[in-house]
């Protein structure tokens, strides 16, 4: 059988194993729903980028929105990575996991003044600024606390990354970045504001990108701008091409990270920009294929037109299928001598959109554990408590051991911050 994604995921006889560890055993030991990650798979994905960047000025800023578990951040911090963050909460997580502030780039269209101050005091490496108003606000905040904010402008290069509309970000109609034709004026303004120091240029064109051409087009547009603003006397030290490299969920064949990086560096060299530092913000491609979601089959409900396999994980645990119509492979962790039937794998949440996979050929019985593959990115990070469901536990496999890196949430934690109304404000009972 061909498993999409990670070489770390393999069948050992009738058992599905991640990094050599039997997933059925993990499901029984830690309960389900359960996210399981392989640290080795994450480091292997990082090494692919690193390999192609060897000997070049670069910084890999892991886009932690993909998976912000502290143990994941700790893994990348210890490997020397930087981080791409989009909120004060993400900043606090990086610091709690031992990440260095001077390797953080702060992206996002809606940074608040409080978040700017928090990041300035922490000493982040760069703010990726997305509008002229944000430039002014950042300069004001920095000046008010006697700091200078290092900035790069996120330019919207208006290239089509050829991906799902919800995760395409580099088109003119998207809310992200500063339009290419307005960038020169914005850079001039940035250079004139007292609280700012221009250091870079940035873009991010989308996610789950499976070709190199959109990256090269975007890079060309950034380099055109670097040259134009350079003639204005503004020097750009680093070029940040964002994240977005896709992974294999089913039969996609995205370029390998090495190939993408090699082409980017070659283009920079060819255009005389080889001396500038290259920044990358990969998220999914570092963690996506390093994780699975384990879920138990609660009930099998064969029907006249559809067979439903009701599992204990739901759209609140893994939102990608419901939100993007995303196809993610589903495999039993233990194969069985049963006749395979076609099942819709659905969760307990009260919505018809609550499904993890449709029309899947599976040989399964109630009580079996299934693994949703390629769930290491935008899985747990997007989980919610909808239907008052506590969030799943997370386990990391490291050096052959499975370590619990997030406890299963308890129902008491769900209402922890809530308050009943004082008795006098409560509506009269109708009795
Ligand atoms: N940099 C910026 C500024 C971003 O907005 C993103 C992702 C990344 C880097 C990392 O992109 P990646 O390498 O992971 O593709 N929830 C969606 C994906 C949303 C991506 C948002 N931005 C999904 O599950 O497909």
Short mmCIF file of C-alpha atoms and ligand atoms in Angstrom, two decimals:
data_model
loop_
_atom_site.label_atom_id
_atom_site.label_comp_id
_atom_site.label_asym_id
_atom_site.label_seq_id
_atom_site.Cartn_x
_atom_site.Cartn_y
_atom_site.Cartn_z
CA UNK A 1 0.00 0.00 0.00
CA UNK A 2 1.19 3.46 -0.83
CA UNK A 3 0.91 5.89 2.06
CA UNK A 4 0.89 9.53 1.05
CA UNK A 5 3.31 11.85 2.72
CA UNK A 6 5.94 10.78 5.10
CA UNK A 7 8.60 8.08 4.81
CA UNK A 8 8.29 7.94 8.61
CA UNK A 9 4.84 6.39 8.27
CA UNK A 10 4.87 2.72 7.31
CA UNK A 11 3.03 -0.58 7.70
CA UNK A 12 4.76 -3.18 9.81
CA UNK A 13 2.80 -6.33 9.03
CA UNK A 14 -0.82 -5.47 9.79
CA UNK A 15 0.15 -2.47 11.96
CA UNK A 16 0.52 1.17 10.97
CA UNK A 17 3.58 2.75 12.58
CA UNK A 18 4.85 6.31 12.83
CA UNK A 19 8.59 6.53 13.30
CA UNK A 20 8.63 2.84 14.25
CA UNK A 21 5.95 3.15 16.94
CA UNK A 22 2.72 1.21 16.67
CA UNK A 23 -0.12 3.71 16.46
CA UNK A 24 -2.77 1.29 17.78
CA UNK A 25 -0.83 1.02 21.04
CA UNK A 26 -0.58 4.80 21.31
CA UNK A 27 -4.34 5.17 20.76
CA UNK A 28 -5.02 2.67 23.55
CA UNK A 29 -2.45 4.19 25.90
CA UNK A 30 -3.36 7.88 25.52
CA UNK A 31 -6.98 7.63 24.34
CA UNK A 32 -8.56 9.22 21.28
CA UNK A 33 -8.89 11.67 19.59
CA UNK A 34 -5.11 11.94 19.70
CA UNK A 35 -2.61 13.85 17.61
CA UNK A 36 0.71 12.06 17.21
CA UNK A 37 3.80 13.76 15.77
CA UNK A 38 7.21 12.48 14.79
CA UNK A 39 10.00 14.83 15.80
CA UNK A 40 12.37 13.06 13.40
CA UNK A 41 9.98 13.72 10.50
CA UNK A 42 9.88 17.44 11.39
CA UNK A 43 13.67 17.64 11.56
CA UNK A 44 13.97 15.73 8.31
CA UNK A 45 11.68 18.24 6.59
CA UNK A 46 13.77 21.10 8.01
CA UNK A 47 16.98 19.46 6.82
CA UNK A 48 15.71 19.55 3.25
CA UNK A 49 15.51 23.34 3.36
CA UNK A 50 18.80 23.59 5.25
CA UNK A 51 20.64 21.44 2.78
CA UNK A 52 19.88 23.77 -0.11
CA UNK A 53 20.62 26.88 1.96
CA UNK A 54 24.02 25.71 3.22
CA UNK A 55 26.68 28.38 2.87
CA UNK A 56 24.15 31.13 2.15
CA UNK A 57 22.93 33.92 4.41
CA UNK A 58 19.49 32.73 5.41
CA UNK A 59 16.93 32.34 8.16
CA UNK A 60 14.15 29.77 8.22
CA UNK A 61 11.25 31.21 10.22
CA UNK A 62 8.86 28.37 11.01
CA UNK A 63 5.29 29.66 10.47
CA UNK A 64 4.06 28.46 13.83
CA UNK A 65 0.38 28.97 13.05
CA UNK A 66 0.61 25.53 11.40
CA UNK A 67 1.28 23.84 14.73
CA UNK A 68 2.07 25.85 17.83
CA UNK A 69 2.47 23.09 20.42
CA UNK A 70 5.33 24.10 22.73
CA UNK A 71 7.24 20.88 22.08
CA UNK A 72 7.08 21.54 18.32
CA UNK A 73 8.37 25.08 18.84
CA UNK A 74 11.06 23.78 21.18
CA UNK A 75 12.17 21.32 18.49
CA UNK A 76 12.58 24.06 15.89
CA UNK A 77 14.11 26.55 18.33
CA UNK A 78 16.72 24.00 19.41
CA UNK A 79 17.48 23.39 15.72
CA UNK A 80 18.28 27.10 15.37
CA UNK A 81 15.14 28.13 13.51
CA UNK A 82 13.46 31.48 13.66
CA UNK A 83 9.68 31.88 13.74
CA UNK A 84 7.01 33.67 11.77
CA UNK A 85 4.38 34.87 14.24
CA UNK A 86 1.05 36.65 13.79
CA UNK A 87 -0.02 37.57 17.32
CA UNK A 88 1.15 38.43 20.80
CA UNK A 89 0.00 34.97 21.85
CA UNK A 90 2.33 33.34 19.33
CA UNK A 91 5.19 35.54 20.56
CA UNK A 92 4.60 34.38 24.13
CA UNK A 93 4.61 30.75 22.99
CA UNK A 94 7.93 31.08 21.13
CA UNK A 95 9.58 32.64 24.16
CA UNK A 96 8.10 29.98 26.47
CA UNK A 97 9.55 27.28 24.21
CA UNK A 98 13.05 28.80 24.29
CA UNK A 99 12.94 30.55 20.90
CA UNK A 100 15.04 33.65 20.29
CA UNK A 101 13.23 36.94 19.79
CA UNK A 102 15.90 38.20 17.41
CA UNK A 103 14.93 35.39 15.01
CA UNK A 104 11.23 36.28 14.93
CA UNK A 105 9.43 38.00 12.08
CA UNK A 106 6.02 39.40 13.02
CA UNK A 107 3.46 39.14 10.19
CA UNK A 108 -0.28 39.85 10.04
CA UNK A 109 -2.63 42.55 8.79
CA UNK A 110 -4.05 43.55 12.16
CA UNK A 111 -1.33 43.97 14.76
CA UNK A 112 -2.58 45.95 17.75
CA UNK A 113 -0.55 48.69 19.44
CA UNK A 114 -0.23 46.45 22.50
CA UNK A 115 1.16 43.60 20.39
CA UNK A 116 3.61 45.99 18.71
CA UNK A 117 4.87 47.16 22.09
CA UNK A 118 5.18 43.59 23.36
CA UNK A 119 7.21 42.63 20.28
CA UNK A 120 9.42 45.74 20.45
CA UNK A 121 10.22 45.11 24.10
CA UNK A 122 10.99 41.45 23.34
CA UNK A 123 13.30 42.61 20.52
CA UNK A 124 11.90 40.82 17.48
CA UNK A 125 14.00 40.80 14.37
CA UNK A 126 11.50 42.36 12.00
CA UNK A 127 7.90 43.52 11.57
CA UNK A 128 6.36 42.51 8.25
CA UNK A 129 4.14 45.55 7.77
CA UNK A 130 1.01 45.21 5.67
CA UNK A 131 -0.38 48.75 5.27
CA UNK A 132 0.55 52.42 5.35
CA UNK A 133 -1.60 52.96 8.43
CA UNK A 134 0.27 50.17 10.19
CA UNK A 135 3.60 51.87 9.34
CA UNK A 136 2.44 55.06 11.04
CA UNK A 137 1.06 53.24 14.07
CA UNK A 138 4.23 51.16 14.49
CA UNK A 139 6.45 54.22 14.24
CA UNK A 140 4.34 55.97 16.88
CA UNK A 141 4.42 53.01 19.27
CA UNK A 142 8.18 52.55 18.84
CA UNK A 143 8.94 56.24 19.36
CA UNK A 144 6.74 56.36 22.48
CA UNK A 145 8.90 53.71 24.20
CA UNK A 146 12.22 54.92 22.81
CA UNK A 147 12.71 52.04 20.37
CA UNK A 148 13.23 51.77 16.65
CA UNK A 149 11.21 49.09 14.86
CA UNK A 150 13.00 47.09 12.14
CA UNK A 151 10.55 46.74 9.24
CA UNK A 152 10.00 45.03 5.96
CA UNK A 153 6.97 45.70 3.82
CA UNK A 154 4.78 42.80 2.81
CA UNK A 155 4.24 43.45 -0.84
CA UNK A 156 1.31 41.91 -2.63
CA UNK A 157 2.90 40.79 -5.91
CA UNK A 158 -0.43 39.97 -7.59
CA UNK A 159 0.57 36.46 -8.64
CA UNK A 160 -1.78 33.51 -8.67
CA UNK A 161 -0.42 30.72 -6.49
CA UNK A 162 -2.95 28.36 -8.08
CA UNK A 163 -4.30 27.13 -4.76
CA UNK A 164 -7.59 27.08 -2.85
CA UNK A 165 -9.21 30.57 -2.79
CA UNK A 166 -9.30 30.60 1.04
CA UNK A 167 -5.54 30.07 1.23
CA UNK A 168 -4.41 32.15 -1.74
CA UNK A 169 -3.03 35.43 -0.45
CA UNK A 170 -0.94 37.11 -3.12
CA UNK A 171 -3.69 38.38 -5.43
CA UNK A 172 -4.74 42.00 -5.76
CA UNK A 173 -8.15 41.21 -4.29
CA UNK A 174 -6.75 39.66 -1.11
CA UNK A 175 -6.60 41.66 2.11
CA UNK A 176 -2.88 41.00 2.49
CA UNK A 177 0.11 43.22 1.83
CA UNK A 178 0.70 46.51 0.12
CA UNK A 179 -0.06 46.67 -3.62
CA UNK A 180 3.07 46.42 -5.73
CA UNK A 181 2.47 49.79 -7.37
CA UNK A 182 2.08 51.52 -3.99
CA UNK A 183 5.16 49.92 -2.46
CA UNK A 184 7.68 52.58 -3.50
CA UNK A 185 5.70 55.36 -1.82
CA UNK A 186 5.21 53.19 1.25
CA UNK A 187 8.95 52.53 1.46
CA UNK A 188 9.66 56.26 1.14
CA UNK A 189 7.25 56.92 3.98
CA UNK A 190 8.78 54.15 6.11
CA UNK A 191 12.27 55.56 5.57
CA UNK A 192 11.06 58.99 6.72
CA UNK A 193 9.27 57.91 9.91
CA UNK A 194 11.31 58.37 13.10
CA UNK A 195 10.39 55.08 14.80
CA UNK A 196 11.25 52.79 11.88
CA UNK A 197 14.31 51.29 10.23
CA UNK A 198 13.77 49.61 6.86
CA UNK A 199 15.62 46.30 6.62
CA UNK A 200 13.73 44.01 4.28
CA UNK A 201 11.04 43.14 1.80
CA UNK A 202 8.51 40.37 2.14
CA UNK A 203 5.67 38.51 0.45
CA UNK A 204 3.58 35.41 1.02
CA UNK A 205 1.47 34.31 -1.91
CA UNK A 206 -0.55 31.42 -0.52
CA UNK A 207 -0.48 27.96 0.94
CA UNK A 208 -0.35 24.36 -0.37
CA UNK A 209 1.44 25.62 -3.50
CA UNK A 210 2.53 22.78 -5.77
CA UNK A 211 4.61 24.62 -8.38
CA UNK A 212 7.78 26.72 -8.33
CA UNK A 213 6.72 29.19 -11.04
CA UNK A 214 4.53 31.40 -8.78
CA UNK A 215 7.41 31.74 -6.31
CA UNK A 216 9.82 32.78 -9.03
CA UNK A 217 7.32 35.30 -10.41
CA UNK A 218 6.82 36.74 -6.94
CA UNK A 219 10.57 36.86 -6.31
CA UNK A 220 11.10 38.70 -9.60
CA UNK A 221 8.54 41.30 -8.58
CA UNK A 222 10.21 41.74 -5.19
CA UNK A 223 13.65 42.11 -6.80
CA UNK A 224 12.27 44.69 -9.26
CA UNK A 225 11.16 46.68 -6.25
CA UNK A 226 14.45 46.21 -4.38
CA UNK A 227 16.16 47.77 -7.40
CA UNK A 228 13.69 50.64 -7.67
CA UNK A 229 13.81 51.57 -4.02
CA UNK A 230 17.58 51.07 -4.00
CA UNK A 231 17.82 53.90 -6.56
CA UNK A 232 15.95 55.96 -3.97
CA UNK A 233 18.71 55.28 -1.46
CA UNK A 234 16.80 52.69 0.60
CA UNK A 235 18.80 49.52 1.22
CA UNK A 236 17.17 46.13 1.61
CA UNK A 237 19.15 43.58 3.61
CA UNK A 238 16.86 40.57 3.37
CA UNK A 239 14.30 39.17 0.96
CA UNK A 240 11.54 37.10 2.59
CA UNK A 241 9.55 34.96 0.15
CA UNK A 242 7.08 33.69 2.76
CA UNK A 243 5.92 30.11 3.14
CA UNK A 244 3.38 28.07 1.27
CA UNK A 245 5.14 25.02 -0.13
CA UNK A 246 2.60 22.21 -0.44
CA UNK A 247 2.72 18.63 0.78
CA UNK A 248 1.32 15.35 -0.53
CA UNK A 249 -2.16 14.64 0.85
CA UNK A 250 -3.16 12.35 -1.97
CA UNK A 251 -1.39 12.52 -5.34
CA UNK A 252 -0.05 16.09 -5.34
CA UNK A 253 3.58 16.32 -6.37
CA UNK A 254 4.90 19.58 -4.96
CA UNK A 255 8.51 20.47 -5.67
CA UNK A 256 10.94 19.31 -3.01
CA UNK A 257 12.10 22.04 -0.67
CA UNK A 258 15.68 21.63 -1.94
CA UNK A 259 14.56 22.21 -5.52
CA UNK A 260 12.48 25.26 -4.66
CA UNK A 261 15.27 26.86 -2.62
CA UNK A 262 17.88 26.09 -5.28
CA UNK A 263 15.76 27.84 -7.91
CA UNK A 264 15.15 30.86 -5.69
CA UNK A 265 18.86 31.23 -4.94
CA UNK A 266 19.77 30.81 -8.61
CA UNK A 267 17.30 33.57 -9.54
CA UNK A 268 18.73 35.87 -6.87
CA UNK A 269 22.26 35.20 -8.14
CA UNK A 270 21.29 35.69 -11.76
CA UNK A 271 19.83 39.08 -10.95
CA UNK A 272 22.81 40.19 -8.85
CA UNK A 273 21.09 39.87 -5.46
CA UNK A 274 22.97 36.81 -4.21
CA UNK A 275 24.54 38.80 -1.35
CA UNK A 276 21.16 39.47 0.29
CA UNK A 277 19.86 37.23 3.06
CA UNK A 278 17.01 34.90 2.07
CA UNK A 279 14.20 34.39 4.58
CA UNK A 280 11.59 31.65 4.29
CA UNK A 281 8.45 31.11 6.36
CA UNK A 282 7.48 27.46 5.85
CA UNK A 283 4.71 26.03 8.01
CA UNK A 284 2.86 23.08 6.48
CA UNK A 285 5.90 21.64 4.68
CA UNK A 286 7.78 21.31 8.00
CA UNK A 287 5.07 19.66 10.08
CA UNK A 288 2.16 18.52 7.89
CA UNK A 289 3.36 15.05 7.02
CA UNK A 290 4.93 14.57 10.46
CA UNK A 291 1.58 14.10 12.21
CA UNK A 292 -1.55 11.96 12.28
CA UNK A 293 -4.85 12.22 14.09
CA UNK A 294 -6.02 8.99 15.72
CA UNK A 295 -9.73 8.46 16.19
CA UNK A 296 -11.86 5.51 17.32
CA UNK A 297 -14.78 4.12 15.36
CA UNK A 298 -17.79 4.58 17.66
CA UNK A 299 -20.60 3.30 15.46
CA UNK A 300 -21.06 1.88 11.99
CA UNK A 301 -24.32 2.92 10.39
CA UNK A 302 -24.79 1.31 6.99
CA UNK A 303 -27.64 2.86 4.99
CA UNK A 304 -29.55 2.62 1.74
CA UNK A 305 -27.54 5.31 -0.05
CA UNK A 306 -24.64 6.01 2.31
CA UNK A 307 -22.69 4.12 4.93
CA UNK A 308 -21.67 6.25 7.87
CA UNK A 309 -18.66 5.52 10.02
CA UNK A 310 -19.08 7.65 13.14
CA UNK A 311 -15.77 8.36 14.86
CA UNK A 312 -14.86 10.21 18.07
CA UNK A 313 -12.95 13.00 16.29
CA UNK A 314 -14.94 15.79 14.67
CA UNK A 315 -14.70 19.04 12.74
CA UNK A 316 -13.75 20.78 15.98
CA UNK A 317 -10.61 18.57 16.15
CA UNK A 318 -9.75 18.75 12.46
CA UNK A 319 -11.44 21.50 10.53
CA UNK A 320 -9.72 21.23 7.15
CA UNK A 321 -12.19 18.84 5.45
CA UNK A 322 -15.24 20.87 6.56
CA UNK A 323 -13.69 24.26 5.86
CA UNK A 324 -11.76 23.68 2.63
CA UNK A 325 -13.27 20.45 1.35
CA UNK A 326 -9.77 19.11 1.97
CA UNK A 327 -9.00 15.47 1.18
CA UNK A 328 -6.94 13.79 3.86
CA UNK A 329 -6.05 10.09 3.73
CA UNK A 330 -7.69 7.84 6.34
CA UNK A 331 -6.15 4.48 7.23
CA UNK A 332 -7.03 1.86 9.84
CA UNK A 333 -4.08 1.49 12.22
CA UNK A 334 -4.58 -2.26 12.17
CA UNK A 335 -5.58 -4.11 8.99
CA UNK A 336 -8.38 -6.65 9.20
CA UNK A 337 -9.60 -9.59 7.20
CA UNK A 338 -12.96 -7.95 6.56
CA UNK A 339 -14.78 -6.95 3.45
CA UNK A 340 -14.08 -3.32 2.64
CA UNK A 341 -17.10 -1.07 2.25
CA UNK A 342 -17.43 2.53 1.19
CA UNK A 343 -17.85 4.80 4.22
CA UNK A 344 -18.36 8.47 4.95
CA UNK A 345 -16.22 9.07 8.02
CA UNK A 346 -18.06 11.60 10.17
CA UNK A 347 -17.82 13.03 13.68
CA UNK A 348 -20.30 13.50 16.54
CA UNK A 349 -20.84 17.26 15.96
CA UNK A 350 -24.36 18.33 15.05
CA UNK A 351 -23.66 19.60 11.54
CA UNK A 352 -23.84 17.81 8.20
CA UNK A 353 -20.53 19.49 7.38
CA UNK A 354 -18.89 17.51 10.16
CA UNK A 355 -16.95 14.97 8.12
CA UNK A 356 -13.33 13.88 7.92
CA UNK A 357 -13.51 11.87 4.72
CA UNK A 358 -16.16 10.85 2.20
CA UNK A 359 -16.59 7.71 0.15
CA UNK A 360 -13.60 5.89 1.64
CA UNK A 361 -13.02 2.16 1.05
CA UNK A 362 -12.31 0.82 4.52
CA UNK A 363 -12.33 -2.64 6.13
CA UNK A 364 -13.32 -1.69 9.66
CA UNK A 365 -15.30 -2.69 12.73
CA UNK A 366 -16.60 -0.70 15.71
CA UNK A 367 -13.83 -0.05 18.23
CA UNK A 368 -11.11 0.14 15.56
CA UNK A 369 -8.75 3.08 15.49
CA UNK A 370 -8.30 5.09 12.29
CA UNK A 371 -5.47 7.46 11.47
CA UNK A 372 -6.11 10.64 9.51
CA UNK A 373 -2.78 11.25 7.76
CA UNK A 374 -0.90 14.48 7.04
CA UNK A 375 -2.60 16.08 10.04
CA UNK A 376 0.48 17.70 11.60
CA UNK A 377 -0.29 21.13 10.08
CA UNK A 378 -3.44 23.18 10.68
CA UNK A 379 -4.98 20.33 12.66
CA UNK A 380 -4.71 20.93 16.39
CA UNK A 381 -3.81 24.58 15.71
CA UNK A 382 -7.31 25.18 14.31
CA UNK A 383 -9.18 23.02 16.83
CA UNK A 384 -12.09 24.56 18.72
CA UNK A 385 -14.44 23.65 21.54
CA UNK A 386 -17.56 23.62 19.38
CA UNK A 387 -20.28 21.46 20.92
CA UNK A 388 -18.38 21.86 24.22
CA UNK A 389 -15.93 19.23 23.16
CA UNK A 390 -12.60 19.29 25.02
CA UNK A 391 -9.64 19.43 22.68
CA UNK A 392 -7.55 16.33 21.89
CA UNK A 393 -4.29 15.32 23.55
CA UNK A 394 -0.98 15.53 21.65
CA UNK A 395 1.96 13.13 21.71
CA UNK A 396 5.43 13.61 20.24
CA UNK A 397 7.64 10.67 19.30
CA UNK A 398 11.23 11.54 20.12
CA UNK A 399 14.19 9.13 20.24
CA UNK A 400 11.87 6.14 20.02
CA UNK A 401 9.67 7.29 22.94
CA UNK A 402 6.12 8.63 22.81
CA UNK A 403 5.88 11.68 25.08
CA UNK A 404 2.61 13.38 26.03
CA UNK A 405 3.14 17.02 25.02
CA UNK A 406 -0.38 18.26 25.67
CA UNK A 407 -2.87 16.77 28.09
CA UNK A 408 -6.38 16.09 26.94
CA UNK A 409 -8.50 19.10 27.83
CA UNK A 410 -10.98 18.62 30.68
CA UNK A 411 -14.59 19.79 30.58
CA UNK A 412 -13.99 21.89 33.71
CA UNK A 413 -11.39 23.89 31.77
CA UNK A 414 -14.01 24.79 29.19
CA UNK A 415 -16.11 26.91 31.55
CA UNK A 416 -13.18 28.12 33.65
CA UNK A 417 -13.44 31.78 32.59
CA UNK A 418 -17.24 31.95 32.46
CA UNK A 419 -19.53 33.47 35.11
CA UNK A 420 -23.15 32.95 36.03
CA UNK A 421 -25.16 36.18 36.22
CA UNK A 422 -25.76 37.56 39.72
CA UNK A 423 -29.12 36.28 40.99
CA UNK A 424 -30.86 39.67 40.68
CA UNK A 425 -29.89 39.93 36.97
CA UNK A 426 -31.13 36.47 36.11
CA UNK A 427 -34.48 36.45 34.33
CA UNK A 428 -37.50 35.47 36.47
CA UNK A 429 -38.26 31.83 36.30
CA UNK A 430 -41.39 31.17 34.23
CA UNK A 431 -42.63 28.57 36.76
N1 LIG B 1 3.73 33.19 6.22
C1 LIG B 1 2.55 33.82 6.28
C2 LIG B 1 2.52 35.28 6.34
C3 LIG B 1 1.35 33.08 6.28
O1 LIG B 1 0.17 33.72 6.33
C4 LIG B 1 1.39 31.66 6.23
C5 LIG B 1 0.16 30.86 6.23
C6 LIG B 1 2.65 31.05 6.19
C7 LIG B 1 3.81 31.84 6.18
C8 LIG B 1 2.82 29.56 6.16
O2 LIG B 1 2.24 28.97 5.05
P1 LIG B 1 2.44 27.39 4.83
O3 LIG B 1 3.90 27.14 4.59
O4 LIG B 1 1.98 26.70 6.04
O5 LIG B 1 1.60 27.09 3.66
N2 LIG B 1 -5.38 26.72 7.39
C9 LIG B 1 -5.03 26.54 6.00
C10 LIG B 1 -3.72 27.21 5.68
C11 LIG B 1 -3.68 28.68 6.02
C12 LIG B 1 -2.34 29.32 5.77
C13 LIG B 1 -2.27 30.70 6.34
N3 LIG B 1 -1.00 31.37 6.19
C14 LIG B 1 -5.03 25.05 5.68
O6 LIG B 1 -5.30 24.24 6.57
O7 LIG B 1 -4.81 24.66 4.53
#
